[in-house]
Amino acid sequence: MRCYLQAFLLCMVFIFFSLVYVFNQLASTLEDRDGWGLKEQGIPGGRSHDDGHLLRKRPGLAGRDHEEGLDRCKSLSVSYWNPYWRLPADVCGVNCLLESSLRERSSSPGKHHGDERSHVAVVACGTRLEETLTMLKSAVLLSKKPLHFYIFAEDDLHEPFKNALDSWPRTAQTKFNFTIYPITFPEENAKEWKKLFKPCASQRLFLPLILKEVDSLLYVDTDIIFLQPVEDIWALLSQFDSSHLAAMAPEHEEPRIGWYNRFARHPYYGKTGINSGVMLMNMTRLREKSFKNDMTTVPLKWEEILMPLLQKYKLNITWGDQDLLNIIFHHNPESLYVFPCQWNYRPDHCIYGSNCQQADQEGVFILHGNRGVYHNDKQPAFRAVYEAIQKYPFGENMETSLLQPLEASLLTTTNSYCGRASHLFTKKLKQSILSVQQEVTQRR
């Protein structure tokens, strides 16, 4: 009897200290929140440019806010993310992301019913700075509704991104806010995640776990060019049924030239797989869903499925995180909304002749210059579009300073199949430019 009593007392002592630890962590978190709340008093919660500028000055960026007394994130940074424990308050990483979300909690990005913003995320590493800025520029030029950019970048790119975006004219800056985040991966196998396929590309898999305050998100690769307003693809969220939690385009339209159906050594979605370069997500649903899989009879949450999936298939995947997404939606096809190829138009859609019927009818909506075609001579039509957006001076007439020079440049690319289809590149762009300029004229 005495042994049972001693065991009972030991259990009670263990429970007591466990509760003390939990309450200590909770109190610490609330203390951080209160501290930030006091600093936020008097800051308006609207979407004005001034509000956006304040948000841009307060991301989790190392060594940037000394003048504001916000020296929480010092030069010591981390390249991993672990949801189960908290880093010291002066380390830029988990806490900086947490504090960033608390600072913006008053506006709760993506959760206000009256929020008209489109939320766009991009991951940039290495030499992708200028390419990413050109993508963001295309979004700002053609969109009529406000935007919020979530830029995940290596530490040495934070300052260049901030300086470049803050240098854009005020007429452009009034249309968007942005927040810059460090590249963060789970502590376990962080190096393996970072090097999967391309540097930092697999960061997109962890966006639902990092941006917990964001309800819906459009992820795009750095080599994307918008040819119509971002809010048009954002509107596809309203076409989701109750089971849909993400939307992507097929990897190929023509099975005879498809990669997955000919070479994949793992499960993939549908007949030809999906391409994750443009990915629209309802992240609330994604975080809540339990996913069927081929590793266990028990459905797994998003944060539970990623690492086991990588361990099982890492020797069989070629395209990294895109392959993992194909495996997930192969087993959960009801959760994916497939949008047409003109929302993710790549060289494969024209390199052997046009095989995207929707683009033939309506034009290209989003151009995806994968395989580096913006920076070489393999697909001059794609490069022409990229350079036209990159070189366009803010404030100039877009019809005479962007569209007409682009059309002239595309006429020199007709020696290639994609060049012969380049009228599809400007069809929607022309409508978008005219619509934006009409709105500017009406405001005057």
Tab-separated table of C-alpha atoms in Angstrom:
chain	number	residue	atom	x	y	z
A	1	MET	CA	0.000	0.000	0.000
A	2	ARG	CA	2.873	2.324	0.890
A	3	CYS	CA	4.465	1.770	-2.554
A	4	TYR	CA	1.219	2.824	-4.288
A	5	LEU	CA	1.035	5.934	-2.113
A	6	GLN	CA	4.618	6.907	-2.960
A	7	ALA	CA	3.965	6.413	-6.664
A	8	PHE	CA	0.827	8.562	-6.403
A	9	LEU	CA	2.737	11.357	-4.632
A	10	LEU	CA	5.496	11.282	-7.267
A	11	CYS	CA	2.902	11.596	-10.029
A	12	MET	CA	1.282	14.552	-8.268
A	13	VAL	CA	4.657	16.284	-7.914
A	14	PHE	CA	5.394	15.725	-11.611
A	15	ILE	CA	1.993	17.108	-12.611
A	16	PHE	CA	2.480	20.145	-10.350
A	17	PHE	CA	5.829	21.089	-11.904
A	18	SER	CA	4.465	20.474	-15.397
A	19	LEU	CA	1.629	22.903	-14.729
A	20	VAL	CA	4.063	25.464	-13.347
A	21	TYR	CA	6.128	25.212	-16.530
A	22	VAL	CA	3.075	25.558	-18.797
A	23	PHE	CA	1.787	28.606	-16.937
A	24	ASN	CA	5.255	30.154	-17.022
A	25	GLN	CA	5.414	29.792	-20.807
A	26	LEU	CA	1.881	31.178	-21.189
A	27	ALA	CA	2.655	34.172	-18.991
A	28	SER	CA	5.823	34.869	-20.964
A	29	THR	CA	3.929	34.813	-24.251
A	30	LEU	CA	1.204	37.120	-22.917
A	31	GLU	CA	3.850	39.476	-21.576
A	32	ASP	CA	5.428	39.697	-25.041
A	33	ARG	CA	2.035	40.365	-26.556
A	34	ASP	CA	1.218	43.110	-24.064
A	35	GLY	CA	4.571	44.727	-24.715
A	36	TRP	CA	3.939	44.866	-28.421
A	37	GLY	CA	0.370	46.026	-27.868
A	38	LEU	CA	1.605	49.058	-25.929
A	39	LYS	CA	4.009	49.944	-28.726
A	40	GLU	CA	1.246	49.650	-31.277
A	41	GLN	CA	-1.137	52.108	-29.613
A	42	GLY	CA	-2.037	54.952	-31.893
A	43	ILE	CA	-1.163	53.107	-35.094
A	44	PRO	CA	-4.149	53.078	-37.472
A	45	GLY	CA	-5.464	49.713	-38.574
A	46	GLY	CA	-6.449	50.615	-42.136
A	47	ARG	CA	-4.756	49.802	-45.405
A	48	SER	CA	-3.390	53.272	-46.070
A	49	HIS	CA	0.127	53.728	-47.361
A	50	ASP	CA	1.286	55.157	-44.048
A	51	ASP	CA	0.058	52.073	-42.210
A	52	GLY	CA	1.784	49.854	-44.726
A	53	HIS	CA	5.005	51.811	-44.289
A	54	LEU	CA	4.906	51.200	-40.571
A	55	LEU	CA	4.415	47.507	-41.163
A	56	ARG	CA	7.325	47.466	-43.546
A	57	LYS	CA	9.540	49.040	-40.919
A	58	ARG	CA	8.672	46.363	-38.403
A	59	PRO	CA	9.224	42.917	-39.856
A	60	GLY	CA	11.486	40.438	-38.117
A	61	LEU	CA	14.579	41.902	-39.704
A	62	ALA	CA	17.892	41.783	-37.914
A	63	GLY	CA	19.324	45.105	-36.752
A	64	ARG	CA	16.874	47.447	-38.510
A	65	ASP	CA	14.798	49.060	-35.809
A	66	HIS	CA	17.351	50.469	-33.385
A	67	GLU	CA	15.986	53.939	-33.873
A	68	GLU	CA	12.512	52.780	-32.871
A	69	GLY	CA	13.654	50.905	-29.780
A	70	LEU	CA	12.646	47.580	-31.297
A	71	ASP	CA	16.003	45.850	-30.955
A	72	ARG	CA	14.531	42.382	-30.378
A	73	CYS	CA	16.150	40.669	-33.357
A	74	LYS	CA	19.916	40.833	-33.356
A	75	SER	CA	22.367	39.628	-35.930
A	76	LEU	CA	22.253	36.091	-34.543
A	77	SER	CA	19.761	34.384	-36.837
A	78	VAL	CA	18.566	30.831	-37.292
A	79	SER	CA	17.761	28.853	-40.426
A	80	TYR	CA	15.300	26.423	-38.918
A	81	TRP	CA	11.837	26.519	-37.430
A	82	ASN	CA	10.638	24.420	-34.503
A	83	PRO	CA	7.053	24.920	-33.281
A	84	TYR	CA	7.580	23.054	-30.033
A	85	TRP	CA	9.925	25.402	-28.208
A	86	ARG	CA	10.694	29.093	-28.012
A	87	LEU	CA	13.985	30.734	-28.881
A	88	PRO	CA	15.579	33.402	-26.664
A	89	ALA	CA	13.956	36.798	-27.087
A	90	ASP	CA	16.997	38.362	-28.778
A	91	VAL	CA	17.340	35.728	-31.504
A	92	CYS	CA	15.836	36.443	-34.903
A	93	GLY	CA	13.846	33.412	-35.942
A	94	VAL	CA	10.745	31.887	-34.391
A	95	ASN	CA	10.162	34.781	-32.010
A	96	CYS	CA	10.598	37.352	-34.746
A	97	LEU	CA	7.944	35.588	-36.794
A	98	LEU	CA	5.707	35.359	-33.728
A	99	GLU	CA	6.210	39.013	-32.895
A	100	SER	CA	5.596	39.996	-36.496
A	101	SER	CA	2.231	38.266	-36.413
A	102	LEU	CA	1.412	39.898	-33.064
A	103	ARG	CA	2.323	43.324	-34.392
A	104	GLU	CA	-0.094	42.825	-37.259
A	105	ARG	CA	-2.758	41.097	-35.175
A	106	SER	CA	-4.876	44.235	-35.077
A	107	SER	CA	-5.383	43.902	-38.826
A	108	SER	CA	-5.318	40.046	-38.855
A	109	PRO	CA	-4.191	39.602	-42.457
A	110	GLY	CA	-6.498	37.485	-44.530
A	111	LYS	CA	-9.178	37.063	-41.868
A	112	HIS	CA	-11.243	40.241	-42.093
A	113	HIS	CA	-14.396	39.733	-44.135
A	114	GLY	CA	-13.962	43.255	-45.503
A	115	ASP	CA	-10.301	42.713	-46.387
A	116	GLU	CA	-9.907	43.357	-50.119
A	117	ARG	CA	-6.224	42.529	-50.183
A	118	SER	CA	-4.720	39.684	-52.142
A	119	HIS	CA	-2.014	37.959	-50.102
A	120	VAL	CA	0.999	36.884	-52.162
A	121	ALA	CA	4.033	34.909	-50.938
A	122	VAL	CA	7.363	34.350	-52.651
A	123	VAL	CA	10.621	32.654	-51.629
A	124	ALA	CA	13.880	34.179	-52.873
A	125	CYS	CA	17.409	32.854	-52.438
A	126	GLY	CA	20.736	33.328	-54.166
A	127	THR	CA	20.582	35.535	-57.264
A	128	ARG	CA	16.790	35.826	-57.416
A	129	LEU	CA	16.494	39.404	-56.104
A	130	GLU	CA	15.960	41.181	-59.432
A	131	GLU	CA	13.703	38.441	-60.774
A	132	THR	CA	11.530	38.631	-57.663
A	133	LEU	CA	11.299	42.423	-57.836
A	134	THR	CA	10.179	42.169	-61.459
A	135	MET	CA	7.461	39.703	-60.468
A	136	LEU	CA	6.273	42.017	-57.668
A	137	LYS	CA	6.376	44.958	-60.069
A	138	SER	CA	4.092	43.173	-62.541
A	139	ALA	CA	1.620	42.507	-59.726
A	140	VAL	CA	1.623	46.136	-58.564
A	141	LEU	CA	1.334	47.605	-62.072
A	142	LEU	CA	-1.781	45.664	-63.060
A	143	SER	CA	-3.711	45.165	-59.820
A	144	LYS	CA	-6.484	47.528	-58.804
A	145	LYS	CA	-7.014	46.165	-55.315
A	146	PRO	CA	-4.421	46.344	-52.517
A	147	LEU	CA	-1.788	43.647	-52.099
A	148	HIS	CA	0.211	42.229	-49.217
A	149	PHE	CA	3.525	40.582	-50.073
A	150	TYR	CA	5.138	37.973	-47.801
A	151	ILE	CA	8.775	37.791	-48.879
A	152	PHE	CA	10.840	34.892	-47.538
A	153	ALA	CA	14.494	35.533	-48.255
A	154	GLU	CA	18.013	34.745	-47.137
A	155	ASP	CA	19.401	37.213	-44.616
A	156	ASP	CA	21.682	39.023	-47.054
A	157	LEU	CA	18.703	39.796	-49.318
A	158	HIS	CA	16.545	41.464	-46.641
A	159	GLU	CA	18.087	44.917	-46.889
A	160	PRO	CA	18.190	44.965	-50.718
A	161	PHE	CA	14.507	43.994	-50.861
A	162	LYS	CA	13.535	46.668	-48.361
A	163	ASN	CA	15.596	49.369	-50.053
A	164	ALA	CA	14.273	48.503	-53.514
A	165	LEU	CA	10.606	48.408	-52.522
A	166	ASP	CA	10.896	51.572	-50.431
A	167	SER	CA	12.468	53.324	-53.426
A	168	TRP	CA	9.414	52.756	-55.611
A	169	PRO	CA	7.307	55.904	-56.146
A	170	ARG	CA	4.551	56.656	-53.687
A	171	THR	CA	1.876	56.020	-56.316
A	172	ALA	CA	3.089	52.415	-56.458
A	173	GLN	CA	3.661	52.031	-52.709
A	174	THR	CA	0.069	52.973	-51.897
A	175	LYS	CA	-1.016	49.743	-53.572
A	176	PHE	CA	0.838	47.269	-51.353
A	177	ASN	CA	2.299	46.366	-47.970
A	178	PHE	CA	5.119	43.897	-47.504
A	179	THR	CA	6.710	41.847	-44.738
A	180	ILE	CA	10.104	40.153	-45.005
A	181	TYR	CA	10.772	36.857	-43.240
A	182	PRO	CA	13.901	34.739	-42.771
A	183	ILE	CA	14.172	31.343	-44.431
A	184	THR	CA	13.059	28.858	-41.771
A	185	PHE	CA	12.898	25.068	-41.810
A	186	PRO	CA	12.211	22.388	-39.187
A	187	GLU	CA	15.285	21.828	-37.059
A	188	GLU	CA	15.387	18.158	-37.979
A	189	ASN	CA	17.009	17.773	-41.403
A	190	ALA	CA	17.030	21.545	-42.011
A	191	LYS	CA	19.934	21.278	-44.479
A	192	GLU	CA	18.147	18.537	-46.387
A	193	TRP	CA	14.994	20.654	-46.739
A	194	LYS	CA	16.964	23.705	-47.849
A	195	LYS	CA	18.802	21.845	-50.618
A	196	LEU	CA	15.766	19.938	-51.893
A	197	PHE	CA	15.517	20.572	-55.671
A	198	LYS	CA	16.552	24.276	-55.603
A	199	PRO	CA	17.841	26.427	-52.713
A	200	CYS	CA	14.975	27.302	-50.379
A	201	ALA	CA	12.253	26.113	-52.797
A	202	SER	CA	10.737	23.760	-50.212
A	203	GLN	CA	10.056	26.753	-47.922
A	204	ARG	CA	6.626	26.951	-49.569
A	205	LEU	CA	5.635	23.685	-47.862
A	206	PHE	CA	5.918	25.364	-44.451
A	207	LEU	CA	4.029	28.591	-45.209
A	208	PRO	CA	0.779	27.334	-43.591
A	209	LEU	CA	2.726	26.573	-40.401
A	210	ILE	CA	4.573	29.907	-40.296
A	211	LEU	CA	1.851	32.322	-41.482
A	212	LYS	CA	-0.751	31.092	-39.018
A	213	GLU	CA	-2.616	34.401	-39.046
A	214	VAL	CA	-3.152	34.258	-42.814
A	215	ASP	CA	-6.342	32.571	-43.955
A	216	SER	CA	-5.644	32.340	-47.706
A	217	LEU	CA	-2.487	32.843	-49.732
A	218	LEU	CA	-1.243	32.872	-53.307
A	219	TYR	CA	2.260	31.410	-53.548
A	220	VAL	CA	4.224	32.118	-56.735
A	221	ASP	CA	7.737	31.286	-57.878
A	222	THR	CA	10.138	34.159	-58.473
A	223	ASP	CA	9.986	33.598	-62.259
A	224	ILE	CA	6.318	34.542	-62.532
A	225	ILE	CA	5.021	37.542	-64.475
A	226	PHE	CA	1.421	38.664	-63.928
A	227	LEU	CA	-0.313	39.694	-67.156
A	228	GLN	CA	-3.577	40.562	-65.444
A	229	PRO	CA	-4.581	41.736	-61.936
A	230	VAL	CA	-3.712	39.475	-59.012
A	231	GLU	CA	-7.272	39.789	-57.726
A	232	ASP	CA	-8.479	37.804	-60.740
A	233	ILE	CA	-6.706	34.621	-59.655
A	234	TRP	CA	-7.540	35.471	-56.023
A	235	ALA	CA	-11.221	35.349	-57.028
A	236	LEU	CA	-10.841	31.632	-57.793
A	237	LEU	CA	-11.046	31.043	-54.038
A	238	SER	CA	-14.774	31.702	-54.348
A	239	GLN	CA	-15.014	28.737	-56.739
A	240	PHE	CA	-13.668	26.290	-54.155
A	241	ASP	CA	-16.201	23.792	-52.901
A	242	SER	CA	-16.220	22.653	-49.280
A	243	SER	CA	-13.484	20.056	-49.872
A	244	HIS	CA	-11.026	22.210	-51.829
A	245	LEU	CA	-8.031	23.606	-49.964
A	246	ALA	CA	-5.547	24.384	-52.768
A	247	ALA	CA	-5.502	25.131	-56.488
A	248	MET	CA	-2.802	24.459	-59.088
A	249	ALA	CA	-2.471	23.930	-62.832
A	250	PRO	CA	-1.572	20.633	-64.535
A	251	GLU	CA	2.120	20.003	-65.189
A	252	HIS	CA	1.304	19.120	-68.813
A	253	GLU	CA	-1.679	19.320	-71.139
A	254	GLU	CA	-0.339	16.771	-73.588
A	255	PRO	CA	0.431	13.329	-72.054
A	256	ARG	CA	2.780	12.441	-74.902
A	257	ILE	CA	5.271	15.040	-73.663
A	258	GLY	CA	4.365	14.734	-69.973
A	259	TRP	CA	7.123	14.119	-67.448
A	260	TYR	CA	5.279	12.508	-64.544
A	261	ASN	CA	3.340	9.983	-66.587
A	262	ARG	CA	6.551	8.896	-68.376
A	263	PHE	CA	9.304	9.108	-65.761
A	264	ALA	CA	7.991	9.555	-62.200
A	265	ARG	CA	8.945	6.904	-59.644
A	266	HIS	CA	6.321	8.013	-57.139
A	267	PRO	CA	2.550	8.693	-57.057
A	268	TYR	CA	1.389	11.907	-58.731
A	269	TYR	CA	-1.878	13.763	-59.218
A	270	GLY	CA	-4.167	12.956	-62.148
A	271	LYS	CA	-2.883	12.027	-65.591
A	272	THR	CA	0.120	14.334	-65.887
A	273	GLY	CA	0.774	15.723	-62.390
A	274	ILE	CA	0.512	19.309	-61.137
A	275	ASN	CA	2.892	22.283	-61.220
A	276	SER	CA	3.379	24.188	-57.959
A	277	GLY	CA	4.854	27.406	-59.400
A	278	VAL	CA	1.480	29.098	-58.925
A	279	MET	CA	-0.362	27.739	-55.910
A	280	LEU	CA	-3.525	29.252	-54.399
A	281	MET	CA	-4.233	28.016	-50.874
A	282	ASN	CA	-6.966	28.189	-48.270
A	283	MET	CA	-4.457	27.736	-45.480
A	284	THR	CA	-7.053	27.528	-42.713
A	285	ARG	CA	-8.498	24.415	-44.329
A	286	LEU	CA	-5.028	23.085	-45.074
A	287	ARG	CA	-4.006	23.381	-41.421
A	288	GLU	CA	-7.211	21.684	-40.264
A	289	LYS	CA	-7.338	18.754	-42.686
A	290	SER	CA	-6.036	15.270	-41.955
A	291	PHE	CA	-4.499	13.800	-45.121
A	292	LYS	CA	-4.781	10.246	-46.358
A	293	ASN	CA	-1.402	8.763	-47.190
A	294	ASP	CA	0.432	5.542	-48.048
A	295	MET	CA	2.564	5.507	-44.887
A	296	THR	CA	-0.044	4.858	-42.232
A	297	THR	CA	-3.731	3.979	-41.987
A	298	VAL	CA	-4.177	7.068	-39.809
A	299	PRO	CA	-4.664	10.388	-41.665
A	300	LEU	CA	-1.957	12.930	-40.824
A	301	LYS	CA	-2.040	16.683	-40.326
A	302	TRP	CA	0.046	18.902	-42.606
A	303	GLU	CA	2.811	19.357	-40.036
A	304	GLU	CA	2.871	15.583	-39.432
A	305	ILE	CA	3.026	14.364	-43.007
A	306	LEU	CA	5.901	16.347	-44.528
A	307	MET	CA	8.919	14.781	-42.842
A	308	PRO	CA	7.766	11.122	-43.154
A	309	LEU	CA	6.953	11.797	-46.798
A	310	LEU	CA	10.432	13.160	-47.461
A	311	GLN	CA	12.072	10.227	-45.700
A	312	LYS	CA	10.090	7.704	-47.718
A	313	TYR	CA	10.475	9.249	-51.168
A	314	LYS	CA	13.667	11.325	-51.057
A	315	LEU	CA	15.527	8.849	-53.279
A	316	ASN	CA	12.687	8.770	-55.826
A	317	ILE	CA	11.808	12.432	-56.302
A	318	THR	CA	13.292	14.718	-58.961
A	319	TRP	CA	11.427	18.007	-58.586
A	320	GLY	CA	11.623	18.245	-54.804
A	321	ASP	CA	8.711	19.829	-52.989
A	322	GLN	CA	6.538	19.771	-56.122
A	323	ASP	CA	6.837	15.983	-56.141
A	324	LEU	CA	5.793	15.859	-52.481
A	325	LEU	CA	2.724	17.938	-53.285
A	326	ASN	CA	1.893	15.580	-56.142
A	327	ILE	CA	2.104	12.621	-53.760
A	328	ILE	CA	-0.131	14.314	-51.180
A	329	PHE	CA	-2.836	15.231	-53.697
A	330	HIS	CA	-2.615	11.851	-55.415
A	331	HIS	CA	-4.007	10.405	-52.181
A	332	ASN	CA	-6.358	13.376	-51.583
A	333	PRO	CA	-7.597	14.380	-55.065
A	334	GLU	CA	-10.863	15.787	-53.737
A	335	SER	CA	-8.890	18.531	-51.953
A	336	LEU	CA	-7.396	20.061	-55.118
A	337	TYR	CA	-9.020	22.579	-57.433
A	338	VAL	CA	-7.328	22.434	-60.842
A	339	PHE	CA	-7.288	25.723	-62.723
A	340	PRO	CA	-6.547	25.987	-66.472
A	341	CYS	CA	-3.080	26.294	-67.992
A	342	GLN	CA	-3.330	30.003	-68.850
A	343	TRP	CA	-2.894	30.701	-65.112
A	344	ASN	CA	0.539	29.041	-65.224
A	345	TYR	CA	1.771	29.267	-68.808
A	346	ARG	CA	5.245	27.782	-69.333
A	347	PRO	CA	7.518	27.130	-72.314
A	348	ASP	CA	6.189	23.556	-72.418
A	349	HIS	CA	2.855	25.001	-73.570
A	350	CYS	CA	4.329	26.346	-76.800
A	351	ILE	CA	7.787	24.863	-77.353
A	352	TYR	CA	6.439	22.123	-79.673
A	353	GLY	CA	3.446	24.122	-80.848
A	354	SER	CA	0.581	25.504	-78.812
A	355	ASN	CA	-1.054	22.961	-76.482
A	356	CYS	CA	-2.905	25.225	-74.026
A	357	GLN	CA	-6.366	25.614	-75.520
A	358	GLN	CA	-7.584	28.059	-72.874
A	359	ALA	CA	-4.695	30.416	-73.646
A	360	ASP	CA	-5.424	30.106	-77.373
A	361	GLN	CA	-8.943	31.355	-76.669
A	362	GLU	CA	-8.434	33.911	-73.894
A	363	GLY	CA	-4.728	34.710	-73.819
A	364	VAL	CA	-2.098	34.048	-71.154
A	365	PHE	CA	-2.989	35.251	-67.648
A	366	ILE	CA	0.233	34.393	-65.777
A	367	LEU	CA	3.570	33.746	-67.488
A	368	HIS	CA	5.943	31.269	-65.817
A	369	GLY	CA	9.474	31.495	-67.177
A	370	ASN	CA	10.864	28.348	-65.610
A	371	ARG	CA	14.221	26.793	-66.571
A	372	GLY	CA	15.841	30.223	-66.601
A	373	VAL	CA	14.303	31.349	-69.907
A	374	TYR	CA	14.200	35.003	-68.797
A	375	HIS	CA	17.987	35.015	-68.679
A	376	ASN	CA	19.043	33.049	-71.766
A	377	ASP	CA	18.206	32.949	-75.465
A	378	LYS	CA	16.275	29.679	-75.510
A	379	GLN	CA	12.844	31.345	-75.422
A	380	PRO	CA	13.207	34.973	-76.600
A	381	ALA	CA	9.463	35.644	-76.363
A	382	PHE	CA	9.453	34.895	-72.623
A	383	ARG	CA	12.577	36.995	-72.152
A	384	ALA	CA	10.996	39.909	-74.046
A	385	VAL	CA	8.047	40.030	-71.637
A	386	TYR	CA	10.313	39.877	-68.599
A	387	GLU	CA	12.591	42.645	-69.836
A	388	ALA	CA	9.659	44.873	-70.819
A	389	ILE	CA	8.297	44.750	-67.250
A	390	GLN	CA	11.766	45.106	-65.726
A	391	LYS	CA	12.710	48.170	-67.787
A	392	TYR	CA	9.362	49.979	-67.638
A	393	PRO	CA	9.739	53.255	-65.667
A	394	PHE	CA	7.055	53.726	-63.005
A	395	GLY	CA	4.684	56.566	-63.817
A	396	GLU	CA	5.043	56.424	-67.599
A	397	ASN	CA	2.096	55.648	-69.856
A	398	MET	CA	1.929	51.844	-69.850
A	399	GLU	CA	0.474	51.642	-73.350
A	400	THR	CA	3.271	53.628	-75.010
A	401	SER	CA	6.150	52.759	-72.641
A	402	LEU	CA	5.382	49.090	-71.940
A	403	LEU	CA	2.888	47.510	-74.319
A	404	GLN	CA	4.039	49.001	-77.632
A	405	PRO	CA	7.780	48.332	-77.082
A	406	LEU	CA	6.907	44.790	-76.005
A	407	GLU	CA	4.829	44.150	-79.116
A	408	ALA	CA	7.699	45.410	-81.278
A	409	SER	CA	10.165	43.173	-79.454
A	410	LEU	CA	7.936	40.120	-79.807
A	411	LEU	CA	7.833	40.568	-83.580
A	412	THR	CA	11.534	39.628	-83.621
A	413	THR	CA	10.883	36.271	-81.908
A	414	THR	CA	8.691	34.608	-84.543
A	415	ASN	CA	11.468	32.194	-85.518
A	416	SER	CA	10.468	30.057	-82.499
A	417	TYR	CA	7.199	28.252	-81.760
A	418	CYS	CA	6.628	30.317	-78.622
A	419	GLY	CA	7.396	33.493	-80.570
A	420	ARG	CA	4.686	32.595	-83.077
A	421	ALA	CA	2.249	32.303	-80.176
A	422	SER	CA	3.441	35.526	-78.530
A	423	HIS	CA	0.252	37.388	-79.419
A	424	LEU	CA	-1.233	35.311	-76.606
A	425	PHE	CA	1.222	36.980	-74.194
A	426	THR	CA	-0.122	40.473	-74.922
A	427	LYS	CA	-3.810	39.686	-75.382
A	428	LYS	CA	-4.729	39.833	-71.691
A	429	LEU	CA	-1.941	42.273	-70.861
A	430	LYS	CA	-3.415	44.806	-73.273
A	431	GLN	CA	-6.830	44.532	-71.617
A	432	SER	CA	-5.280	44.848	-68.160
A	433	ILE	CA	-3.295	47.967	-69.092
A	434	LEU	CA	-6.309	49.659	-70.655
A	435	SER	CA	-8.407	48.860	-67.588
A	436	VAL	CA	-5.795	50.310	-65.201
A	437	GLN	CA	-5.382	53.462	-67.288
A	438	GLN	CA	-9.151	53.982	-67.486
A	439	GLU	CA	-9.321	53.824	-63.707
A	440	VAL	CA	-6.500	56.364	-63.384
A	441	THR	CA	-8.298	58.666	-65.819
A	442	GLN	CA	-11.564	58.382	-63.894
A	443	ARG	CA	-9.832	59.249	-60.600
A	444	ARG	CA	-8.518	62.434	-62.166
